[in-house]
Amino acid sequence: MSVSDLDPVPAVALLARPGAARERLREALAHADVQIVLEDDPMTLEPQALHDARPQFVVIALEAAIEDALERLEPALSTPGLTLVFDEAELAARRDGWEAQRWGRHLAAKLHGHQQVLPPGAEDEPALQLEPGLPSTPPVPKETALQTHLEQARSWADDVPADGLYSPPAHLHEPVALEQALAALQPVLPETAAPVQAAPEPPPVPAPVPAAAPSVFTDHTAWSLVDEASDAPAVASAATSTESAEPAFDTGHLSLVDLDAAAPAGSRSGALLVLAGIGGPDALRRLLAALPSGLAVPVLVHMRLDGGRYGNLVKQMARVSPLPVQLAEAGQRATAGEVHVLADDIGVHAAADGLYFQSEAQGISIAALSAEHSALVLLSGADLAHVGPALDLAAAGAWVAGQVGEGCYDPAAATAVVAAGMVAGEPQELAQVIAARWGLDDDGDAA
């Protein structure tokens, strides 16, 4: 039985410019068993036409040319109950063969709301389920069934040869009960005469009471009032010596402590690093949208994009993120409570007052983060080369998590960290954990 037999066919709108990307997405939707209620170019589509089509899902091929069109369609795209699925137009146009089939299965799973992403014939074998309850009682053998064997053994008992070479010694006899053996070991006491009445014992002599230690409080009859006139100088001198012994507390040189300067350098070098790739825009959008409006650490986002259009990614995420989103530049300091999108040639280095961005040909280095005060999230499409450094950072005390669920189109790196014992969850669930650990309340204090 297919999924369409159980659930109604989802209504999907396809928004893409004419070209190879649009054709690839149309083929994927055709195999996903959905109803395409609208297929149009977002450059010419009116918001009312999209609203009248009443889709449940909107699949959008992202490219730089449709940025202004998406802003114009924002009222229709923000309809409650409408789910947006983003895909890079260049990636969709190049996707072919096995990769296209794999992406199509993940897209169908997301549209139908199930977890069946394996190709036909590769479904998991059903696991054996143990049923509760006591095991059945084995049958008890009936005495009638054993009676025949007992009679046969009794008839053969006389024919069994006995051992005539051994004869027990004469002093041995059959064993007796344990009580009889213990009684035989007890000595026999002679009969005693009648007891003679004993003379009364003299009363015990009381033991001498030890002398009490001398004390000034022994005789209370000698107490008397203190002569204040005669003892006043002694009391005054004792008070004077006590006052002179107390150290003087000088309040003239007190000053406020610079808490930011007193904090350890590692706490100011902490950050939340988010790594993503294929399928990452949708997962990143869900993660940032669920974050609170204040965080105690900066958010660093690194997602490889063909063509390096990171400015467009900043615009897309700024629409949904409650935190400010900006593009990281070399020499700039990472600000807590802000989202910094990192290009492929931007890395970080830790200084005494926090993290600073710098030009790095290899990009972001996970080892540059302070493990004790940092967090790392691997979303869909994260590079497998980041798994090893991520686990090393976790071993040093960092909080590391990986995305799971139907929206994870490329789960290789995220699944690897989850299999190693790290935190797993949907992007919204991971955002809730981050908010609980690094969120700020209305007064700006850490949660």
Short mmCIF file of C-alpha atoms in Angstrom, two decimals:
data_model
loop_
_atom_site.label_atom_id
_atom_site.label_comp_id
_atom_site.label_asym_id
_atom_site.label_seq_id
_atom_site.Cartn_x
_atom_site.Cartn_y
_atom_site.Cartn_z
CA MET A 1 0.00 0.00 0.00
CA SER A 2 1.51 3.35 -1.00
CA VAL A 3 1.50 6.49 1.06
CA SER A 4 -1.05 8.08 -1.28
CA ASP A 5 -3.56 5.39 -0.32
CA LEU A 6 -3.37 6.50 3.30
CA ASP A 7 -2.97 10.29 3.04
CA PRO A 8 -4.54 12.81 0.65
CA VAL A 9 -2.40 13.98 -2.25
CA PRO A 10 -0.54 17.17 -1.21
CA ALA A 11 -1.14 20.32 -3.26
CA VAL A 12 2.18 21.83 -4.39
CA ALA A 13 3.07 25.09 -6.15
CA LEU A 14 6.33 25.21 -8.15
CA LEU A 15 7.98 28.63 -8.44
CA ALA A 16 11.01 28.68 -10.74
CA ARG A 17 12.24 30.52 -13.78
CA PRO A 18 12.04 28.61 -17.10
CA GLY A 19 15.06 26.41 -17.58
CA ALA A 20 16.77 23.19 -16.56
CA ALA A 21 16.19 23.72 -12.82
CA ARG A 22 12.46 24.04 -13.33
CA GLU A 23 12.34 20.87 -15.44
CA ARG A 24 14.30 18.86 -12.85
CA LEU A 25 11.99 20.01 -10.06
CA ARG A 26 8.91 19.21 -12.14
CA GLU A 27 10.22 15.65 -12.76
CA ALA A 28 10.90 15.18 -9.04
CA LEU A 29 7.38 16.33 -8.16
CA ALA A 30 5.87 14.07 -10.83
CA HIS A 31 7.50 11.04 -9.17
CA ALA A 32 6.53 12.26 -5.68
CA ASP A 33 2.81 11.53 -6.22
CA VAL A 34 1.65 15.11 -5.57
CA GLN A 35 -0.76 17.50 -7.27
CA ILE A 36 0.91 20.51 -8.88
CA VAL A 37 -1.74 23.23 -8.53
CA LEU A 38 0.48 26.03 -9.83
CA GLU A 39 3.70 26.25 -11.87
CA ASP A 40 4.87 29.75 -12.71
CA ASP A 41 7.76 32.17 -12.91
CA PRO A 42 8.03 34.15 -9.65
CA MET A 43 9.12 37.20 -11.68
CA THR A 44 5.64 37.51 -13.24
CA LEU A 45 3.45 35.75 -10.66
CA GLU A 46 1.00 37.86 -8.68
CA PRO A 47 0.48 37.21 -4.93
CA GLN A 48 -3.28 36.81 -5.40
CA ALA A 49 -2.80 34.05 -8.00
CA LEU A 50 -0.60 32.13 -5.57
CA HIS A 51 -3.16 32.62 -2.80
CA ASP A 52 -6.06 31.45 -5.00
CA ALA A 53 -4.22 28.23 -5.91
CA ARG A 54 -4.34 27.25 -2.18
CA PRO A 55 -1.20 25.09 -2.11
CA GLN A 56 0.00 23.24 0.96
CA PHE A 57 3.67 23.37 -0.12
CA VAL A 58 5.62 25.84 -2.25
CA VAL A 59 8.82 24.58 -3.88
CA ILE A 60 11.10 27.52 -4.81
CA ALA A 61 14.25 27.38 -6.98
CA LEU A 62 16.45 30.02 -5.38
CA GLU A 63 18.63 32.30 -7.49
CA ALA A 64 19.75 35.91 -7.32
CA ALA A 65 17.32 37.11 -10.00
CA ILE A 66 14.19 36.32 -7.97
CA GLU A 67 15.16 38.06 -4.71
CA ASP A 68 12.93 41.07 -5.38
CA ALA A 69 10.11 38.82 -6.60
CA LEU A 70 10.15 36.84 -3.34
CA GLU A 71 9.84 40.07 -1.37
CA ARG A 72 6.82 41.00 -3.48
CA LEU A 73 5.28 37.55 -2.87
CA GLU A 74 5.99 37.70 0.88
CA PRO A 75 2.28 38.23 1.89
CA ALA A 76 1.22 35.06 0.07
CA LEU A 77 4.25 33.04 1.20
CA SER A 78 3.54 33.93 4.85
CA THR A 79 0.11 32.30 4.83
CA PRO A 80 -0.41 30.16 7.99
CA GLY A 81 -0.12 26.44 7.31
CA LEU A 82 1.99 26.94 4.16
CA THR A 83 5.32 25.08 4.06
CA LEU A 84 8.18 26.45 1.94
CA VAL A 85 10.80 24.15 0.39
CA PHE A 86 13.90 25.90 -1.01
CA ASP A 87 16.41 24.47 -3.47
CA GLU A 88 19.39 26.08 -5.17
CA ALA A 89 18.62 26.55 -8.88
CA GLU A 90 22.17 25.73 -9.99
CA LEU A 91 22.24 22.53 -7.93
CA ALA A 92 18.82 21.49 -9.23
CA ALA A 93 19.90 22.06 -12.84
CA ARG A 94 23.02 19.88 -12.47
CA ARG A 95 21.35 17.14 -10.43
CA ASP A 96 21.05 13.94 -12.47
CA GLY A 97 20.98 10.15 -12.19
CA TRP A 98 21.37 8.63 -8.77
CA GLU A 99 21.68 12.01 -7.05
CA ALA A 100 18.42 13.25 -8.62
CA GLN A 101 16.58 10.08 -7.58
CA ARG A 102 17.90 10.34 -4.03
CA TRP A 103 16.91 14.00 -3.73
CA GLY A 104 13.47 13.19 -5.17
CA ARG A 105 12.88 10.52 -2.51
CA HIS A 106 13.75 12.99 0.24
CA LEU A 107 11.48 15.60 -1.32
CA ALA A 108 8.60 13.11 -1.49
CA ALA A 109 9.15 12.14 2.14
CA LYS A 110 8.98 15.78 3.18
CA LEU A 111 5.82 16.47 1.17
CA HIS A 112 4.03 13.35 2.44
CA GLY A 113 5.35 13.56 6.00
CA HIS A 114 6.94 10.13 6.31
CA GLN A 115 10.43 8.64 6.65
CA GLN A 116 10.52 6.33 3.61
CA VAL A 117 13.65 7.57 1.82
CA LEU A 118 15.11 4.22 0.71
CA PRO A 119 14.83 3.05 -2.91
CA PRO A 120 12.23 0.37 -3.74
CA GLY A 121 13.27 -3.07 -2.52
CA ALA A 122 15.57 -1.71 0.20
CA GLU A 123 13.00 -1.32 2.94
CA ASP A 124 13.99 -2.32 6.43
CA GLU A 125 13.01 -5.78 7.58
CA PRO A 126 10.31 -5.69 10.27
CA ALA A 127 11.79 -6.11 13.70
CA LEU A 128 10.54 -8.87 15.93
CA GLN A 129 8.47 -7.47 18.75
CA LEU A 130 8.34 -9.24 22.09
CA GLU A 131 4.86 -9.59 23.54
CA PRO A 132 4.32 -8.96 27.26
CA GLY A 133 3.10 -11.70 29.56
CA LEU A 134 4.35 -14.76 31.42
CA PRO A 135 5.74 -17.70 29.46
CA SER A 136 3.49 -20.69 29.06
CA THR A 137 3.78 -23.33 31.81
CA PRO A 138 5.40 -26.55 30.60
CA PRO A 139 3.15 -29.62 30.86
CA VAL A 140 3.52 -31.68 34.05
CA PRO A 141 4.25 -35.39 33.39
CA LYS A 142 1.47 -37.66 34.48
CA GLU A 143 2.15 -40.40 37.03
CA THR A 144 0.39 -42.97 34.88
CA ALA A 145 2.93 -42.35 32.13
CA LEU A 146 5.80 -43.11 34.53
CA GLN A 147 4.18 -46.08 36.27
CA THR A 148 5.18 -48.52 33.54
CA HIS A 149 8.84 -47.52 33.80
CA LEU A 150 8.80 -47.74 37.60
CA GLU A 151 7.39 -51.28 37.54
CA GLN A 152 9.94 -52.35 34.96
CA ALA A 153 12.82 -50.93 37.05
CA ARG A 154 11.49 -52.73 40.16
CA SER A 155 11.37 -56.06 38.30
CA TRP A 156 14.98 -55.68 37.17
CA ALA A 157 16.35 -54.62 40.58
CA ASP A 158 17.06 -58.21 41.72
CA ASP A 159 19.10 -58.95 38.61
CA VAL A 160 21.47 -56.01 39.16
CA PRO A 161 24.86 -57.48 40.30
CA ALA A 162 26.06 -56.34 43.74
CA ASP A 163 29.63 -55.47 44.67
CA GLY A 164 30.83 -58.46 46.76
CA LEU A 165 34.47 -57.39 47.03
CA TYR A 166 33.77 -54.68 49.62
CA SER A 167 32.38 -55.25 53.11
CA PRO A 168 32.01 -52.33 55.52
CA PRO A 169 33.91 -52.45 58.87
CA ALA A 170 32.07 -53.75 61.91
CA HIS A 171 32.24 -50.50 63.84
CA LEU A 172 30.38 -48.62 61.11
CA HIS A 173 26.67 -48.49 61.11
CA GLU A 174 23.92 -46.71 59.35
CA PRO A 175 24.05 -42.92 59.64
CA VAL A 176 21.89 -41.34 62.33
CA ALA A 177 20.08 -38.07 62.45
CA LEU A 178 22.02 -34.86 63.19
CA GLU A 179 20.21 -34.34 66.49
CA GLN A 180 21.22 -37.83 67.69
CA ALA A 181 24.84 -37.27 66.72
CA LEU A 182 25.02 -34.00 68.65
CA ALA A 183 23.40 -35.56 71.70
CA ALA A 184 25.99 -38.36 71.72
CA LEU A 185 28.80 -35.83 71.86
CA GLN A 186 27.48 -34.12 75.05
CA PRO A 187 29.32 -35.21 78.34
CA VAL A 188 27.29 -36.97 81.03
CA LEU A 189 27.17 -34.92 84.27
CA PRO A 190 26.99 -36.69 87.71
CA GLU A 191 23.98 -36.14 89.90
CA THR A 192 24.53 -33.23 92.34
CA ALA A 193 23.30 -32.92 95.95
CA ALA A 194 20.70 -30.44 97.08
CA PRO A 195 22.02 -26.90 97.04
CA VAL A 196 23.05 -25.41 100.39
CA GLN A 197 21.53 -22.04 101.25
CA ALA A 198 24.22 -19.49 100.79
CA ALA A 199 24.99 -16.95 103.46
CA PRO A 200 23.83 -13.44 102.78
CA GLU A 201 26.43 -11.35 101.04
CA PRO A 202 27.63 -8.24 102.85
CA PRO A 203 26.52 -4.97 101.37
CA PRO A 204 28.94 -3.60 98.80
CA VAL A 205 31.39 -0.97 99.95
CA PRO A 206 30.84 2.24 98.01
CA ALA A 207 33.75 3.25 95.85
CA PRO A 208 35.57 6.41 96.85
CA VAL A 209 34.41 9.49 94.97
CA PRO A 210 37.30 11.17 93.15
CA ALA A 211 38.00 14.71 94.15
CA ALA A 212 36.55 17.28 91.82
CA ALA A 213 38.89 19.39 89.79
CA PRO A 214 39.39 22.85 91.22
CA SER A 215 37.19 25.44 89.60
CA VAL A 216 36.40 29.06 90.26
CA PHE A 217 32.68 28.27 90.06
CA THR A 218 32.66 25.46 92.68
CA ASP A 219 31.52 27.53 95.67
CA HIS A 220 28.71 29.79 94.58
CA THR A 221 28.26 31.15 98.13
CA ALA A 222 31.40 33.22 97.67
CA TRP A 223 30.03 35.06 94.67
CA SER A 224 29.64 38.83 94.96
CA LEU A 225 28.90 41.82 92.81
CA VAL A 226 31.77 43.33 90.85
CA ASP A 227 33.17 46.54 92.11
CA GLU A 228 32.84 48.65 89.00
CA ALA A 229 35.06 51.36 90.36
CA SER A 230 37.99 49.04 91.01
CA ASP A 231 37.67 46.96 87.81
CA ALA A 232 36.95 49.81 85.43
CA PRO A 233 40.60 50.46 84.42
CA ALA A 234 41.20 46.79 83.65
CA VAL A 235 38.06 46.57 81.56
CA ALA A 236 38.95 49.75 79.75
CA SER A 237 42.45 48.54 78.99
CA ALA A 238 41.10 45.22 77.66
CA ALA A 239 38.67 47.06 75.41
CA THR A 240 41.43 49.34 74.19
CA SER A 241 43.67 46.38 73.33
CA THR A 242 40.80 44.69 71.49
CA GLU A 243 40.05 47.80 69.47
CA SER A 244 43.70 48.24 68.59
CA ALA A 245 43.91 44.62 67.41
CA GLU A 246 41.09 45.01 64.88
CA PRO A 247 42.38 45.98 61.40
CA ALA A 248 41.22 49.25 59.98
CA PHE A 249 38.96 49.00 56.87
CA ASP A 250 39.82 51.75 54.43
CA THR A 251 36.87 52.58 52.14
CA GLY A 252 38.60 55.41 50.38
CA HIS A 253 40.27 53.21 47.76
CA LEU A 254 37.31 51.05 46.72
CA SER A 255 36.53 50.72 42.98
CA LEU A 256 34.22 48.74 40.70
CA VAL A 257 35.61 45.61 39.03
CA ASP A 258 35.53 45.45 35.23
CA LEU A 259 33.54 42.23 34.87
CA ASP A 260 34.23 41.92 31.16
CA ALA A 261 37.96 42.24 31.72
CA ALA A 262 37.86 39.85 34.69
CA ALA A 263 36.06 37.15 32.69
CA PRO A 264 38.29 34.42 31.28
CA ALA A 265 39.34 34.83 27.68
CA GLY A 266 37.68 31.54 26.74
CA SER A 267 34.21 32.75 27.69
CA ARG A 268 34.57 35.74 25.36
CA SER A 269 35.82 33.46 22.57
CA GLY A 270 32.74 31.22 22.64
CA ALA A 271 30.37 31.04 19.68
CA LEU A 272 27.59 28.98 18.08
CA LEU A 273 28.92 27.61 14.78
CA VAL A 274 26.35 26.28 12.28
CA LEU A 275 27.61 24.15 9.34
CA ALA A 276 25.34 23.31 6.39
CA GLY A 277 25.32 22.49 2.67
CA ILE A 278 22.83 20.75 0.37
CA GLY A 279 19.35 21.32 1.76
CA GLY A 280 20.88 23.75 4.26
CA PRO A 281 18.91 26.92 3.43
CA ASP A 282 15.63 25.40 4.59
CA ALA A 283 17.17 23.83 7.72
CA LEU A 284 19.07 27.05 8.53
CA ARG A 285 15.90 29.07 8.06
CA ARG A 286 14.01 26.87 10.54
CA LEU A 287 16.88 26.99 13.05
CA LEU A 288 17.33 30.78 13.01
CA ALA A 289 13.58 31.45 13.07
CA ALA A 290 13.26 29.47 16.34
CA LEU A 291 16.12 31.25 18.15
CA PRO A 292 15.33 33.90 20.79
CA SER A 293 15.91 37.62 20.24
CA GLY A 294 18.99 37.55 22.47
CA LEU A 295 21.94 35.16 22.83
CA ALA A 296 25.03 35.32 25.03
CA VAL A 297 27.25 34.18 22.14
CA PRO A 298 27.58 35.13 18.46
CA VAL A 299 26.15 32.84 15.78
CA LEU A 300 28.54 31.89 12.97
CA VAL A 301 27.01 30.36 9.81
CA HIS A 302 29.12 28.58 7.21
CA MET A 303 27.29 27.07 4.22
CA ARG A 304 29.02 26.50 0.90
CA LEU A 305 27.16 28.13 -1.99
CA ASP A 306 27.98 27.81 -5.67
CA GLY A 307 28.87 31.24 -6.94
CA GLY A 308 29.51 32.62 -3.45
CA ARG A 309 26.25 34.58 -3.25
CA TYR A 310 26.44 35.00 0.50
CA GLY A 311 24.86 38.43 0.31
CA ASN A 312 21.65 36.81 -0.93
CA LEU A 313 21.79 34.30 1.91
CA VAL A 314 22.06 37.18 4.39
CA LYS A 315 18.91 38.78 2.91
CA GLN A 316 16.97 35.50 3.04
CA MET A 317 17.85 34.74 6.65
CA ALA A 318 17.29 38.32 7.81
CA ARG A 319 13.59 37.96 6.92
CA VAL A 320 13.02 35.15 9.43
CA SER A 321 15.74 35.57 12.08
CA PRO A 322 14.92 37.56 15.25
CA LEU A 323 18.68 38.20 15.53
CA PRO A 324 20.50 40.70 13.27
CA VAL A 325 22.12 38.98 10.26
CA GLN A 326 25.21 40.36 8.55
CA LEU A 327 28.08 39.24 6.35
CA ALA A 328 31.35 38.63 8.24
CA GLU A 329 34.36 40.72 7.15
CA ALA A 330 38.06 40.32 7.95
CA GLY A 331 39.10 42.37 10.98
CA GLN A 332 35.55 42.57 12.34
CA ARG A 333 34.75 41.33 15.85
CA ALA A 334 32.06 38.68 16.34
CA THR A 335 29.24 40.28 18.32
CA ALA A 336 27.16 38.28 20.79
CA GLY A 337 23.49 38.07 19.83
CA GLU A 338 24.14 38.55 16.09
CA VAL A 339 24.32 36.14 13.14
CA HIS A 340 27.49 36.34 11.02
CA VAL A 341 27.49 34.56 7.64
CA LEU A 342 31.01 33.35 6.77
CA ALA A 343 32.28 33.17 3.21
CA ASP A 344 34.57 30.33 2.08
CA ASP A 345 37.73 32.42 2.74
CA ILE A 346 36.81 33.78 6.19
CA GLY A 347 38.06 32.21 9.41
CA VAL A 348 38.27 33.26 13.06
CA HIS A 349 40.96 33.74 15.68
CA ALA A 350 40.58 34.18 19.43
CA ALA A 351 41.83 37.34 21.14
CA ALA A 352 41.71 38.56 24.74
CA ASP A 353 38.43 40.41 24.13
CA GLY A 354 36.66 37.90 21.89
CA LEU A 355 36.60 36.38 18.39
CA TYR A 356 37.77 38.27 15.31
CA PHE A 357 37.30 37.37 11.66
CA GLN A 358 40.32 36.99 9.42
CA SER A 359 41.12 35.93 5.87
CA GLU A 360 41.75 32.17 5.69
CA ALA A 361 42.18 30.27 2.45
CA GLN A 362 40.87 27.10 4.13
CA GLY A 363 37.87 28.84 5.68
CA ILE A 364 36.59 28.32 9.21
CA SER A 365 38.65 26.17 11.60
CA ILE A 366 36.66 24.42 14.32
CA ALA A 367 39.78 24.09 16.48
CA ALA A 368 39.96 27.91 16.78
CA LEU A 369 36.85 27.97 19.00
CA SER A 370 36.88 27.74 22.78
CA ALA A 371 35.49 24.29 23.53
CA GLU A 372 34.15 25.06 27.00
CA HIS A 373 32.02 28.01 25.88
CA SER A 374 31.10 27.04 22.28
CA ALA A 375 28.44 25.02 20.48
CA LEU A 376 28.47 23.34 17.07
CA VAL A 377 25.46 22.32 14.95
CA LEU A 378 25.78 20.19 11.80
CA LEU A 379 22.79 20.61 9.48
CA SER A 380 21.90 18.95 6.18
CA GLY A 381 24.83 18.96 3.75
CA ALA A 382 27.59 19.62 6.29
CA ASP A 383 31.04 18.53 5.11
CA LEU A 384 32.20 15.11 6.33
CA ALA A 385 35.66 16.60 6.92
CA HIS A 386 34.17 18.56 9.85
CA VAL A 387 33.09 15.43 11.76
CA GLY A 388 36.50 14.66 13.25
CA PRO A 389 37.23 18.21 14.50
CA ALA A 390 33.64 18.46 15.80
CA LEU A 391 34.04 15.31 17.92
CA ASP A 392 37.42 16.57 19.19
CA LEU A 393 35.75 19.82 20.25
CA ALA A 394 33.00 17.82 21.98
CA ALA A 395 35.59 15.75 23.85
CA ALA A 396 37.09 19.02 25.13
CA GLY A 397 33.72 20.17 26.54
CA ALA A 398 31.78 21.72 23.64
CA TRP A 399 28.07 21.13 22.94
CA VAL A 400 27.71 19.40 19.55
CA ALA A 401 24.46 18.44 17.79
CA GLY A 402 23.34 17.02 14.44
CA GLN A 403 20.14 17.41 12.43
CA VAL A 404 17.81 14.46 11.98
CA GLY A 405 14.38 14.13 10.43
CA GLU A 406 12.69 14.31 7.08
CA GLY A 407 14.19 17.69 6.10
CA CYS A 408 17.79 16.42 6.24
CA TYR A 409 18.52 15.72 2.55
CA ASP A 410 22.25 15.06 3.03
CA PRO A 411 22.56 13.55 6.55
CA ALA A 412 26.05 11.99 6.27
CA ALA A 413 27.96 14.37 8.57
CA ALA A 414 25.03 15.02 10.93
CA THR A 415 24.34 11.30 11.31
CA ALA A 416 28.03 10.64 12.04
CA VAL A 417 28.09 12.96 15.07
CA VAL A 418 24.72 11.66 16.28
CA ALA A 419 26.03 8.08 16.05
CA ALA A 420 28.97 9.18 18.21
CA GLY A 421 26.57 10.14 21.01
CA MET A 422 25.98 13.81 20.28
CA VAL A 423 22.60 15.60 20.54
CA ALA A 424 20.07 14.91 17.75
CA GLY A 425 16.93 16.75 16.72
CA GLU A 426 15.05 18.81 14.17
CA PRO A 427 16.35 22.38 13.64
CA GLN A 428 13.51 23.83 15.76
CA GLU A 429 14.28 21.39 18.60
CA LEU A 430 17.98 22.24 18.52
CA ALA A 431 17.11 25.95 18.63
CA GLN A 432 15.09 25.38 21.82
CA VAL A 433 18.07 23.70 23.52
CA ILE A 434 20.36 26.54 22.39
CA ALA A 435 17.91 29.13 23.76
CA ALA A 436 17.81 27.33 27.12
CA ARG A 437 21.62 27.27 27.41
CA TRP A 438 22.69 30.60 25.89
CA GLY A 439 19.51 32.67 25.71
CA LEU A 440 19.11 36.05 27.44
CA ASP A 441 16.06 37.22 29.35
CA ASP A 442 14.42 40.64 29.07
CA ASP A 443 17.03 42.17 31.39
CA GLY A 444 19.91 40.89 29.27
CA ASP A 445 20.95 38.21 31.75
CA ALA A 446 21.79 34.66 30.70
CA ALA A 447 18.95 32.16 31.00
#
